[in-house]
PDB file of C-alpha atoms in Angstrom:
ATOM      1  CA  MET A 264     127.266 152.756  80.376  1.00 42.00           C
ATOM      2  CA  SER A 265     124.920 151.013  82.262  1.00 45.00           C
ATOM      3  CA  PRO A 266     126.577 151.086  86.306  1.00 42.00           C
ATOM      4  CA  GLU A 267     124.269 148.151  86.437  1.00 66.00           C
ATOM      5  CA  ILE A 268     125.529 146.088  84.184  1.00 67.00           C
ATOM      6  CA  LEU A 269     129.198 147.096  85.034  1.00 71.00           C
ATOM      7  CA  SER A 270     128.650 146.737  88.672  1.00 79.00           C
ATOM      8  CA  PRO A 271     131.263 144.876  90.360  1.00 84.00           C
ATOM      9  CA  GLN A 272     128.785 142.427  91.413  1.00 83.00           C
ATOM     10  CA  ILE A 273     128.269 141.477  87.668  1.00 83.00           C
ATOM     11  CA  ILE A 274     131.595 141.552  87.009  1.00 87.00           C
ATOM     12  CA  LEU A 275     132.583 139.370  89.416  1.00 90.00           C
ATOM     13  CA  ILE A 276     129.577 136.910  88.823  1.00 87.00           C
ATOM     14  CA  VAL A 277     130.505 136.911  84.877  1.00 88.00           C
ATOM     15  CA  SER A 278     133.981 136.072  85.684  1.00 92.00           C
ATOM     16  CA  VAL A 279     133.595 133.607  87.874  1.00 91.00           C
ATOM     17  CA  GLY A 280     131.580 131.551  85.952  1.00 89.00           C
ATOM     18  CA  PHE A 281     133.380 131.990  82.773  1.00 93.00           C
ATOM     19  CA  LEU A 282     136.336 130.713  85.019  1.00 93.00           C
ATOM     20  CA  LEU A 283     134.289 127.683  85.735  1.00 90.00           C
ATOM     21  CA  GLY A 284     133.182 127.397  82.360  1.00 88.00           C
ATOM     22  CA  GLY A 285     136.397 127.740  81.102  1.00 88.00           C
ATOM     23  CA  ILE A 286     137.941 124.767  83.764  1.00 88.00           C
ATOM     24  CA  LEU A 287     135.264 122.292  82.276  1.00 82.00           C
ATOM     25  CA  LYS A 288     136.072 123.045  78.670  1.00 79.00           C
ATOM     26  CA  GLY A 289     139.762 122.533  79.713  1.00 78.00           C
ATOM     27  CA  ALA A 290     139.141 119.410  81.088  1.00 76.00           C
ATOM     28  CA  THR A 291     136.648 118.043  78.839  1.00 70.00           C
ATOM     29  CA  GLY A 292     136.840 119.819  75.450  1.00 66.00           C
ATOM     30  CA  PHE A 293     133.689 121.314  75.701  1.00 72.00           C
ATOM     31  CA  GLY A 294     130.889 122.446  77.845  1.00 73.00           C
ATOM     32  CA  ALA A 295     131.701 125.816  78.869  1.00 82.00           C
ATOM     33  CA  PRO A 296     128.155 127.039  78.655  1.00 83.00           C
ATOM     34  CA  MET A 297     127.094 124.554  80.757  1.00 80.00           C
ATOM     35  CA  ILE A 298     128.643 126.120  83.553  1.00 83.00           C
ATOM     36  CA  ALA A 299     128.315 129.685  82.502  1.00 86.00           C
ATOM     37  CA  VAL A 300     125.414 129.755  81.141  1.00 86.00           C
ATOM     38  CA  PRO A 301     122.828 128.811  84.552  1.00 85.00           C
ATOM     39  CA  LEU A 302     125.119 130.298  86.398  1.00 84.00           C
ATOM     40  CA  LEU A 303     124.356 133.720  85.095  1.00 87.00           C
ATOM     41  CA  ALA A 304     120.957 132.796  84.169  1.00 86.00           C
ATOM     42  CA  ALA A 305     120.786 131.897  88.417  1.00 81.00           C
ATOM     43  CA  ALA A 306     122.334 135.799  89.358  1.00 80.00           C
ATOM     44  CA  VAL A 307     120.924 137.687  86.660  1.00 83.00           C
ATOM     45  CA  ASP A 308     118.302 136.251  83.709  1.00 84.00           C
ATOM     46  CA  VAL A 309     118.567 133.627  80.683  1.00 85.00           C
ATOM     47  CA  ARG A 310     118.544 136.772  77.916  1.00 87.00           C
ATOM     48  CA  PHE A 311     121.860 138.113  79.661  1.00 89.00           C
ATOM     49  CA  ALA A 312     123.458 134.992  80.266  1.00 90.00           C
ATOM     50  CA  VAL A 313     123.251 134.194  76.312  1.00 90.00           C
ATOM     51  CA  VAL A 314     123.609 137.752  75.145  1.00 92.00           C
ATOM     52  CA  VAL A 315     127.284 137.485  77.556  1.00 92.00           C
ATOM     53  CA  PHE A 316     128.085 134.188  76.245  1.00 91.00           C
ATOM     54  CA  SER A 317     127.783 135.255  72.164  1.00 92.00           C
ATOM     55  CA  LEU A 318     131.363 136.720  71.935  1.00 92.00           C
ATOM     56  CA  PRO A 319     133.602 133.827  74.186  1.00 90.00           C
ATOM     57  CA  ASN A 320     131.448 131.335  72.302  1.00 87.00           C
ATOM     58  CA  LEU A 321     132.281 132.865  68.942  1.00 91.00           C
ATOM     59  CA  VAL A 322     135.967 133.513  69.353  1.00 87.00           C
ATOM     60  CA  PRO A 323     137.200 130.242  70.477  1.00 83.00           C
ATOM     61  CA  ASN A 324     135.103 128.201  68.521  1.00 86.00           C
ATOM     62  CA  LEU A 325     136.378 129.805  65.148  1.00 90.00           C
ATOM     63  CA  TRP A 326     140.026 129.341  66.510  1.00 85.00           C
ATOM     64  CA  GLN A 327     139.084 125.520  67.464  1.00 84.00           C
ATOM     65  CA  THR A 328     137.756 125.472  63.842  1.00 89.00           C
ATOM     66  CA  TRP A 329     140.723 126.573  62.136  1.00 91.00           C
ATOM     67  CA  ALA A 330     143.090 124.706  63.941  1.00 86.00           C
ATOM     68  CA  PHE A 331     141.891 121.510  63.649  1.00 86.00           C
ATOM     69  CA  ARG A 332     139.658 121.868  60.069  1.00 90.00           C
ATOM     70  CA  LYS A 333     141.438 118.402  58.358  1.00 93.00           C
ATOM     71  CA  THR A 334     140.136 116.326  60.879  1.00 92.00           C
ATOM     72  CA  ALA A 335     136.672 117.234  60.816  1.00 93.00           C
ATOM     73  CA  LEU A 336     133.905 115.106  59.630  1.00 95.00           C
ATOM     74  CA  PRO A 337     133.323 115.264  56.054  1.00 95.00           C
ATOM     75  CA  ARG A 338     131.785 118.420  54.361  1.00 95.00           C
ATOM     76  CA  PRO A 339     128.551 116.824  53.606  1.00 96.00           C
ATOM     77  CA  PHE A 340     127.294 115.962  56.773  1.00 98.00           C
ATOM     78  CA  LEU A 341     129.131 119.884  58.333  1.00 97.00           C
ATOM     79  CA  LEU A 342     126.965 121.150  55.565  1.00 97.00           C
ATOM     80  CA  ARG A 343     123.527 119.680  57.113  1.00 97.00           C
ATOM     81  CA  PHE A 344     124.369 120.036  60.685  1.00 98.00           C
ATOM     82  CA  VAL A 345     125.992 123.701  60.890  1.00 97.00           C
ATOM     83  CA  GLY A 346     123.730 125.205  57.979  1.00 97.00           C
ATOM     84  CA  ALA A 347     120.197 123.823  60.409  1.00 98.00           C
ATOM     85  CA  GLY A 348     121.869 124.956  63.379  1.00 97.00           C
ATOM     86  CA  MET A 349     122.780 128.670  61.869  1.00 97.00           C
ATOM     87  CA  VAL A 350     118.859 128.289  60.597  1.00 97.00           C
ATOM     88  CA  GLY A 351     117.551 127.346  64.005  1.00 95.00           C
ATOM     89  CA  SER A 352     119.590 130.196  65.817  1.00 95.00           C
ATOM     90  CA  VAL A 353     117.731 132.636  63.885  1.00 96.00           C
ATOM     91  CA  VAL A 354     114.180 131.271  65.333  1.00 95.00           C
ATOM     92  CA  GLY A 355     116.078 130.898  68.802  1.00 93.00           C
ATOM     93  CA  THR A 356     116.943 134.549  68.403  1.00 93.00           C
ATOM     94  CA  ILE A 357     113.507 135.524  67.862  1.00 93.00           C
ATOM     95  CA  VAL A 358     111.825 133.134  70.980  1.00 91.00           C
ATOM     96  CA  LEU A 359     114.627 134.945  73.262  1.00 89.00           C
ATOM     97  CA  SER A 360     113.447 138.354  72.341  1.00 88.00           C
ATOM     98  CA  VAL A 361     109.124 137.555  73.323  1.00 88.00           C
ATOM     99  CA  ALA A 362     109.322 134.721  75.346  1.00 83.00           C
ATOM    100  CA  ARG A 363     108.848 135.192  79.226  1.00 81.00           C
ATOM    101  CA  THR A 364     111.815 135.737  81.289  1.00 70.00           C
ATOM    102  CA  ASP A 365     110.648 133.196  83.885  1.00 79.00           C
ATOM    103  CA  ILE A 366     109.478 130.586  80.906  1.00 85.00           C
ATOM    104  CA  LEU A 367     113.110 131.174  79.346  1.00 79.00           C
ATOM    105  CA  MET A 368     114.544 129.923  83.047  1.00 76.00           C
ATOM    106  CA  LEU A 369     112.532 127.090  83.099  1.00 85.00           C
ATOM    107  CA  GLY A 370     113.400 126.030  79.822  1.00 84.00           C
ATOM    108  CA  VAL A 371     117.594 126.118  80.389  1.00 79.00           C
ATOM    109  CA  ALA A 372     116.625 124.093  83.841  1.00 85.00           C
ATOM    110  CA  VAL A 373     114.685 121.838  82.145  1.00 86.00           C
ATOM    111  CA  VAL A 374     117.592 121.723  79.032  1.00 82.00           C
ATOM    112  CA  VAL A 375     120.555 121.150  82.278  1.00 81.00           C
ATOM    113  CA  LEU A 376     118.736 118.808  84.240  1.00 87.00           C
ATOM    114  CA  LEU A 377     117.797 116.279  80.348  1.00 85.00           C
ATOM    115  CA  TYR A 378     121.841 117.170  79.821  1.00 80.00           C
ATOM    116  CA  ILE A 379     122.221 115.364  83.578  1.00 82.00           C
ATOM    117  CA  GLY A 380     120.377 112.131  82.654  1.00 84.00           C
ATOM    118  CA  LEU A 381     121.563 111.948  79.545  1.00 78.00           C
ATOM    119  CA  ARG A 382     124.967 112.294  81.015  1.00 74.00           C
ATOM    120  CA  LEU A 383     123.878 109.386  83.408  1.00 79.00           C
ATOM    121  CA  SER A 384     122.431 106.945  81.414  1.00 79.00           C
ATOM    122  CA  ARG A 385     125.540 107.471  78.999  1.00 67.00           C
ATOM    123  CA  PRO A 386     123.824 105.494  75.763  1.00 60.00           C
ATOM    124  CA  HIS A 387     126.074 102.486  74.580  1.00 67.00           C
ATOM    125  CA  TRP A 388     124.885 102.191  70.975  1.00 69.00           C
ATOM    126  CA  GLN A 389     126.432 103.860  68.100  1.00 79.00           C
ATOM    127  CA  LEU A 390     125.127 105.697  65.050  1.00 87.00           C
ATOM    128  CA  ALA A 391     126.578 105.215  61.821  1.00 92.00           C
ATOM    129  CA  TYR A 392     127.789 107.902  59.861  1.00 94.00           C
ATOM    130  CA  ASP A 393     125.360 106.901  56.509  1.00 95.00           C
ATOM    131  CA  PRO A 394     122.021 107.818  58.543  1.00 95.00           C
ATOM    132  CA  ALA A 395     123.719 110.530  60.731  1.00 96.00           C
ATOM    133  CA  CYS A 396     124.632 112.523  57.820  1.00 96.00           C
ATOM    134  CA  ARG A 397     121.342 112.334  56.862  1.00 96.00           C
ATOM    135  CA  TRP A 398     119.331 112.599  59.561  1.00 96.00           C
ATOM    136  CA  ALA A 399     121.692 115.560  60.734  1.00 97.00           C
ATOM    137  CA  TRP A 400     120.001 118.757  59.511  1.00 97.00           C
ATOM    138  CA  LEU A 401     117.273 117.625  62.501  1.00 96.00           C
ATOM    139  CA  PRO A 402     119.407 117.761  65.329  1.00 94.00           C
ATOM    140  CA  GLY A 403     121.192 120.380  64.379  1.00 96.00           C
ATOM    141  CA  LEU A 404     118.460 122.564  63.711  1.00 97.00           C
ATOM    142  CA  LEU A 405     116.868 121.829  67.440  1.00 93.00           C
ATOM    143  CA  ALA A 406     120.336 122.434  69.147  1.00 92.00           C
ATOM    144  CA  GLY A 407     120.567 126.012  67.412  1.00 94.00           C
ATOM    145  CA  ILE A 408     116.992 126.904  68.343  1.00 93.00           C
ATOM    146  CA  SER A 409     118.503 125.575  72.396  1.00 89.00           C
ATOM    147  CA  GLN A 410     121.591 127.289  71.672  1.00 88.00           C
ATOM    148  CA  THR A 411     120.872 130.479  70.624  1.00 90.00           C
ATOM    149  CA  ALA A 412     116.450 131.089  73.138  1.00 89.00           C
ATOM    150  CA  ALA A 413     118.538 129.236  76.428  1.00 84.00           C
ATOM    151  CA  GLY A 414     122.716 129.252  75.892  1.00 83.00           C
ATOM    152  CA  LEU A 415     122.194 125.357  75.832  1.00 81.00           C
ATOM    153  CA  SER A 416     122.176 122.632  72.974  1.00 83.00           C
ATOM    154  CA  ALA A 417     124.553 119.891  74.804  1.00 76.00           C
ATOM    155  CA  PRO A 418     121.659 117.540  75.274  1.00 76.00           C
ATOM    156  CA  ILE A 419     120.963 117.471  71.595  1.00 87.00           C
ATOM    157  CA  SER A 420     124.350 118.371  69.760  1.00 89.00           C
ATOM    158  CA  ILE A 421     127.146 116.711  72.429  1.00 83.00           C
ATOM    159  CA  THR A 422     124.674 113.511  72.233  1.00 82.00           C
ATOM    160  CA  PHE A 423     123.965 113.454  68.813  1.00 90.00           C
ATOM    161  CA  LEU A 424     127.847 113.589  68.117  1.00 89.00           C
ATOM    162  CA  ASN A 425     127.979 110.777  71.209  1.00 80.00           C
ATOM    163  CA  ALA A 426     126.141 108.844  69.526  1.00 85.00           C
ATOM    164  CA  MET A 427     128.895 108.685  66.582  1.00 89.00           C
ATOM    165  CA  LYS A 428     131.010 107.919  68.655  1.00 84.00           C
ATOM    166  CA  LEU A 429     133.663 110.584  67.511  1.00 85.00           C
ATOM    167  CA  ASP A 430     136.991 110.496  68.238  1.00 82.00           C
ATOM    168  CA  ARG A 431     138.609 113.542  70.570  1.00 76.00           C
ATOM    169  CA  LEU A 432     139.853 115.241  66.723  1.00 82.00           C
ATOM    170  CA  THR A 433     137.196 114.608  65.260  1.00 90.00           C
ATOM    171  CA  PHE A 434     134.915 115.727  67.742  1.00 87.00           C
ATOM    172  CA  MET A 435     136.481 119.113  68.636  1.00 83.00           C
ATOM    173  CA  PRO A 436     136.361 120.760  65.059  1.00 89.00           C
ATOM    174  CA  THR A 437     132.964 119.495  64.239  1.00 93.00           C
ATOM    175  CA  ILE A 438     131.080 120.760  66.969  1.00 90.00           C
ATOM    176  CA  SER A 439     133.205 123.942  67.143  1.00 89.00           C
ATOM    177  CA  CYS A 440     132.455 124.805  63.700  1.00 94.00           C
ATOM    178  CA  PHE A 441     128.951 124.202  65.029  1.00 95.00           C
ATOM    179  CA  PHE A 442     129.103 126.722  67.628  1.00 91.00           C
ATOM    180  CA  ALA A 443     130.495 129.107  64.985  1.00 93.00           C
ATOM    181  CA  GLY A 444     128.395 128.911  62.939  1.00 95.00           C
ATOM    182  CA  LEU A 445     125.862 130.077  65.434  1.00 94.00           C
ATOM    183  CA  GLY A 446     127.864 132.607  66.671  1.00 93.00           C
ATOM    184  CA  VAL A 447     128.030 134.126  62.913  1.00 95.00           C
ATOM    185  CA  VAL A 448     123.857 134.252  63.100  1.00 95.00           C
ATOM    186  CA  GLN A 449     123.208 134.900  66.200  1.00 94.00           C
ATOM    187  CA  ILE A 450     125.675 137.915  67.359  1.00 95.00           C
ATOM    188  CA  PRO A 451     124.379 140.390  64.378  1.00 95.00           C
ATOM    189  CA  MET A 452     120.889 139.315  65.252  1.00 94.00           C
ATOM    190  CA  LEU A 453     121.820 140.374  68.959  1.00 94.00           C
ATOM    191  CA  VAL A 454     122.808 143.442  67.668  1.00 95.00           C
ATOM    192  CA  GLY A 455     119.947 144.637  65.632  1.00 94.00           C
ATOM    193  CA  MET A 456     117.613 143.754  68.255  1.00 92.00           C
ATOM    194  CA  GLY A 457     119.637 145.972  71.057  1.00 91.00           C
ATOM    195  CA  PHE A 458     120.381 142.933  73.139  1.00 91.00           C
ATOM    196  CA  LEU A 459     123.824 143.505  72.433  1.00 92.00           C
ATOM    197  CA  ASP A 460     124.591 146.875  73.588  1.00 90.00           C
ATOM    198  CA  GLY A 461     127.924 148.625  74.524  1.00 89.00           C
ATOM    199  CA  PRO A 462     128.134 147.532  77.850  1.00 88.00           C
ATOM    200  CA  LYS A 463     127.278 143.907  77.389  1.00 90.00           C
ATOM    201  CA  ALA A 464     129.521 143.818  74.303  1.00 92.00           C
ATOM    202  CA  LEU A 465     132.516 144.945  76.657  1.00 91.00           C
ATOM    203  CA  LEU A 466     131.014 142.581  78.976  1.00 91.00           C
ATOM    204  CA  SER A 467     131.097 139.606  77.033  1.00 93.00           C
ATOM    205  CA  ALA A 468     134.150 140.783  75.361  1.00 93.00           C
ATOM    206  CA  GLY A 469     136.225 140.756  79.033  1.00 93.00           C
ATOM    207  CA  ALA A 470     134.846 137.351  79.632  1.00 93.00           C
ATOM    208  CA  LEU A 471     136.993 135.844  77.123  1.00 93.00           C
ATOM    209  CA  LEU A 472     139.774 136.316  80.395  1.00 94.00           C
ATOM    210  CA  PRO A 473     138.640 134.436  82.657  1.00 94.00           C
ATOM    211  CA  LEU A 474     137.226 132.024  79.802  1.00 92.00           C
ATOM    212  CA  VAL A 475     141.189 131.350  78.937  1.00 90.00           C
ATOM    213  CA  ALA A 476     142.932 131.363  82.127  1.00 93.00           C
ATOM    214  CA  GLY A 477     140.070 128.557  83.146  1.00 91.00           C
ATOM    215  CA  MET A 478     140.817 126.463  80.297  1.00 86.00           C
ATOM    216  CA  PRO A 479     144.870 125.120  81.934  1.00 89.00           C
ATOM    217  CA  ILE A 480     143.369 124.843  84.947  1.00 91.00           C
ATOM    218  CA  GLY A 481     140.804 122.293  83.612  1.00 85.00           C
ATOM    219  CA  ALA A 482     143.659 120.601  81.804  1.00 81.00           C
ATOM    220  CA  TRP A 483     145.934 120.635  84.791  1.00 87.00           C
ATOM    221  CA  LEU A 484     143.069 119.290  87.005  1.00 83.00           C
ATOM    222  CA  GLY A 485     141.905 116.518  83.766  1.00 75.00           C
ATOM    223  CA  ARG A 486     144.901 114.864  84.647  1.00 80.00           C
ATOM    224  CA  ARG A 487     144.838 114.500  88.253  1.00 82.00           C
ATOM    225  CA  ILE A 488     141.292 113.888  88.855  1.00 77.00           C
ATOM    226  CA  SER A 489     139.880 110.705  87.826  1.00 76.00           C
ATOM    227  CA  PRO A 490     136.946 111.241  85.021  1.00 65.00           C
ATOM    228  CA  LYS A 491     134.097 109.629  86.565  1.00 71.00           C
ATOM    229  CA  VAL A 492     134.987 112.099  90.075  1.00 76.00           C
ATOM    230  CA  PHE A 493     135.436 115.217  87.807  1.00 69.00           C
ATOM    231  CA  ASP A 494     132.114 114.520  85.995  1.00 68.00           C
ATOM    232  CA  ARG A 495     130.384 113.925  89.186  1.00 77.00           C
ATOM    233  CA  ILE A 496     131.020 117.197  91.180  1.00 75.00           C
ATOM    234  CA  ILE A 497     130.320 118.816  87.753  1.00 72.00           C
ATOM    235  CA  LEU A 498     126.682 117.099  87.503  1.00 77.00           C
ATOM    236  CA  CYS A 499     125.926 117.716  90.946  1.00 83.00           C
ATOM    237  CA  VAL A 500     126.689 121.576  90.610  1.00 76.00           C
ATOM    238  CA  LEU A 501     124.630 121.875  87.132  1.00 78.00           C
ATOM    239  CA  THR A 502     121.906 120.417  89.405  1.00 86.00           C
ATOM    240  CA  LEU A 503     121.914 122.931  92.345  1.00 81.00           C
ATOM    241  CA  LEU A 504     121.995 125.645  89.047  1.00 77.00           C
ATOM    242  CA  ALA A 505     119.332 123.791  87.693  1.00 84.00           C
ATOM    243  CA  LEU A 506     117.280 124.056  90.828  1.00 86.00           C
ATOM    244  CA  ARG A 507     117.620 127.924  91.855  1.00 79.00           C
ATOM    245  CA  LEU A 508     116.340 128.504  88.167  1.00 78.00           C
ATOM    246  CA  ILE A 509     113.327 126.810  88.748  1.00 87.00           C
ATOM    247  CA  TRP A 510     113.212 128.368  92.256  1.00 84.00           C
ATOM    248  CA  ARG A 511     113.712 132.067  90.478  1.00 76.00           C
ATOM    249  CA  ALA A 512     111.457 131.277  88.099  1.00 79.00           C
ATOM    250  CA  ILE A 513     108.752 129.849  90.233  1.00 84.00           C
ATOM    251  CA  THR A 514     109.132 132.388  93.251  1.00 80.00           C
ATOM    252  CA  GLY A 515     110.631 135.228  91.228  1.00 69.00           C
ATOM    253  CA  SER A 516     113.214 135.860  93.804  1.00 59.00           C
TER     254      SER A 516
END
């Protein structure tokens, strides 16, 4: 096992990143990558962040998909949305393997800033089911590429589903099924390409602990803090992380 990967400093960074990600997921029902991935990318690099997030992304989403399967959107929608996302995950993982680290950092920063802009703009229009089902393959494909290449797909996947004005019980299994589908494709590719080796697999599996520990904290905070205030705090943190990624990409430090 590599002492660099499993050093106390790296373990601490991963623990904090996934604890914060779990808090956000517990408070909002989604969004763990929006905290954990930028934090890990800023501390180490984007490839490390994507690889370490692979197992914690798959396991909870498989559980949520099964637990809420009766309230998910109909199968035709899932086949288009999730199926295209799985194709996109193949493309995104290949991009991850060949792209320059500084370009990936800038990509993550741009995605985070785009997400912040979309959250602040809060479009109020609603996308009807029929056109959403017909075109679900397009956001699915783009979100799959973004998730596996940069670790973030929220500006595409979450915004698309939010535009449909889904209730929580429909939203949760639908987005969980999407992320689980990406993980099923992504993890074997990461192993085959040598990115998800023994030490990183151990670190990725261990990251499930702080992620799960953070979720009840987030649920508790979500009941006591104004959603608007909590949202603004998260957006401020994400802005700082995005700026840090841009600085690292430009200066290399």
